């Protein structure tokens, strides 16, 4: 079937925004222009963009291979344009970003579970079950 769905203007704008935000953050981390102790804050401020880039696939209408993730596309282009050691710097920066995102998500999940248990305890205290 030759029916290929082209991305909408909104999808193209979203992809361009995400690409710009992620590239800017990636370059900042890869080039070491932010003091090491400020990197977690930088990543936390950009957490939504990180998660969107990780989960965004690039379709045929975007001029990329169908199903290639936006993260893979950005990483490939940044490594190609990074000069000597570009691949290593970009790879290390992406590893750091992904490790941060994984830790952040795990901490959020743990906090959510703790809050649910606390809320359950509060409800049990307010309205204990009767037999």
Coordinates of N, CA and C in Angstrom, one line a residue, residues 1-53:
X1 N 0.8 -1.2 0.0 CA 0.0 0.0 0.0 C 0.9 1.2 0.0
X2 N 0.6 2.2 -0.9 CA 1.4 3.4 -1.0 C 0.9 4.5 -0.1
X3 N 0.0 4.3 0.8 CA -0.5 5.3 1.6 C 0.4 5.6 2.8
X4 N 1.2 6.6 2.6 CA 2.2 7.0 3.7 C 1.6 8.3 4.3
X5 N 1.5 8.2 5.6 CA 1.0 9.4 6.3 C 2.1 10.3 6.6
X6 N 1.9 11.5 6.0 CA 2.9 12.6 6.3 C 2.7 13.2 7.6
X7 N 3.7 13.7 8.3 CA 3.5 14.4 9.5 C 2.8 15.7 9.4
X8 N 2.0 16.0 10.4 CA 1.3 17.3 10.4 C 2.3 18.4 10.7
X9 N 1.9 19.7 10.4 CA 2.7 20.8 10.8 C 3.0 20.8 12.3
X10 N 2.1 20.5 13.1 CA 2.3 20.5 14.5 C 3.3 19.4 14.9
X11 N 3.2 18.2 14.3 CA 4.2 17.2 14.5 C 5.6 17.6 14.1
X12 N 5.7 18.3 13.0 CA 7.0 18.7 12.5 C 7.6 19.8 13.5
X13 N 6.7 20.7 13.9 CA 7.2 21.7 14.9 C 7.6 21.1 16.2
X14 N 6.9 20.1 16.7 CA 7.2 19.4 17.9 C 8.5 18.8 17.8
X15 N 8.7 18.1 16.7 CA 10.0 17.4 16.4 C 11.2 18.4 16.4
X16 N 11.0 19.5 15.7 CA 12.0 20.5 15.6 C 12.4 21.1 16.9
X17 N 11.3 21.3 17.7 CA 11.5 21.9 19.1 C 12.3 20.9 20.0
X18 N 11.8 19.7 20.0 CA 12.5 18.6 20.7 C 14.0 18.5 20.3
X19 N 14.2 18.4 19.0 CA 15.5 18.3 18.5 C 16.4 19.4 18.9
X20 N 15.9 20.6 18.8 CA 16.7 21.8 19.3 C 17.0 21.7 20.7
X21 N 16.0 21.5 21.6 CA 16.2 21.4 23.0 C 17.2 20.3 23.4
X22 N 17.0 19.2 22.8 CA 17.9 18.0 23.2 C 19.3 18.3 22.7
X23 N 19.5 18.8 21.5 CA 20.8 19.0 20.9 C 21.5 20.1 21.8
X24 N 20.8 21.1 22.2 CA 21.4 22.1 23.0 C 21.9 21.5 24.3
X25 N 21.1 20.7 25.0 CA 21.5 20.1 26.2 C 22.6 19.1 26.0
X26 N 22.5 18.3 25.0 CA 23.5 17.3 24.7 C 24.9 18.0 24.4
X27 N 24.9 19.0 23.7 CA 26.2 19.7 23.4 C 26.7 20.3 24.7
X28 N 25.8 20.9 25.6 CA 26.3 21.4 26.8 C 27.0 20.4 27.7
X29 N 26.4 19.2 27.7 CA 26.9 18.1 28.5 C 28.2 17.6 27.9
X30 N 28.2 17.3 26.6 CA 29.3 16.8 25.9 C 30.5 17.7 25.9
X31 N 30.3 19.0 25.8 CA 31.4 19.9 25.7 C 31.9 20.3 27.1
X32 N 31.2 20.0 28.1 CA 31.6 20.3 29.5 C 31.5 21.8 29.8
X33 N 30.6 22.5 29.1 CA 30.5 24.0 29.4 C 29.7 24.3 30.6
X34 N 29.1 23.3 31.2 CA 28.4 23.5 32.5 C 29.2 22.8 33.6
X35 N 29.4 23.5 34.7 CA 30.1 22.8 35.8 C 29.5 21.5 36.2
X36 N 30.3 20.5 36.5 CA 29.8 19.1 36.8 C 28.7 19.1 37.8
X37 N 28.8 19.9 38.8 CA 27.8 19.9 39.9 C 26.5 20.5 39.5
X38 N 26.4 21.2 38.3 CA 25.2 21.8 37.8 C 24.5 20.9 36.8
X39 N 25.2 19.8 36.3 CA 24.6 19.0 35.3 C 23.3 18.3 35.7
X40 N 23.2 17.8 37.0 CA 21.9 17.2 37.4 C 20.7 18.2 37.3
X41 N 21.0 19.5 37.6 CA 20.0 20.5 37.6 C 19.6 20.8 36.1
X42 N 20.6 20.8 35.2 CA 20.3 21.0 33.8 C 19.4 19.9 33.3
X43 N 19.8 18.7 33.6 CA 19.0 17.5 33.2 C 17.6 17.5 33.8
X44 N 17.5 17.8 35.0 CA 16.2 17.9 35.6 C 15.3 18.9 35.0
X45 N 15.8 20.1 34.6 CA 15.0 21.1 34.0 C 14.6 20.6 32.6
X46 N 15.3 19.7 32.0 CA 15.0 19.3 30.6 C 14.4 17.8 30.6
X47 N 14.0 17.4 31.8 CA 13.5 16.0 31.9 C 12.4 15.7 30.9
X48 N 11.4 16.6 30.8 CA 10.3 16.3 29.8 C 10.8 16.1 28.4
X49 N 11.7 17.0 28.0 CA 12.3 16.9 26.6 C 13.1 15.6 26.5
X50 N 13.8 15.2 27.5 CA 14.6 13.9 27.5 C 13.6 12.8 27.2
X51 N 12.6 12.7 28.0 CA 11.6 11.6 27.9 C 10.9 11.6 26.6
X52 N 10.6 12.8 26.1 CA 9.9 12.9 24.8 C 10.8 12.4 23.7
X53 N 12.1 12.8 23.7 CA 13.1 12.4 22.7 C 13.3 10.9 22.7

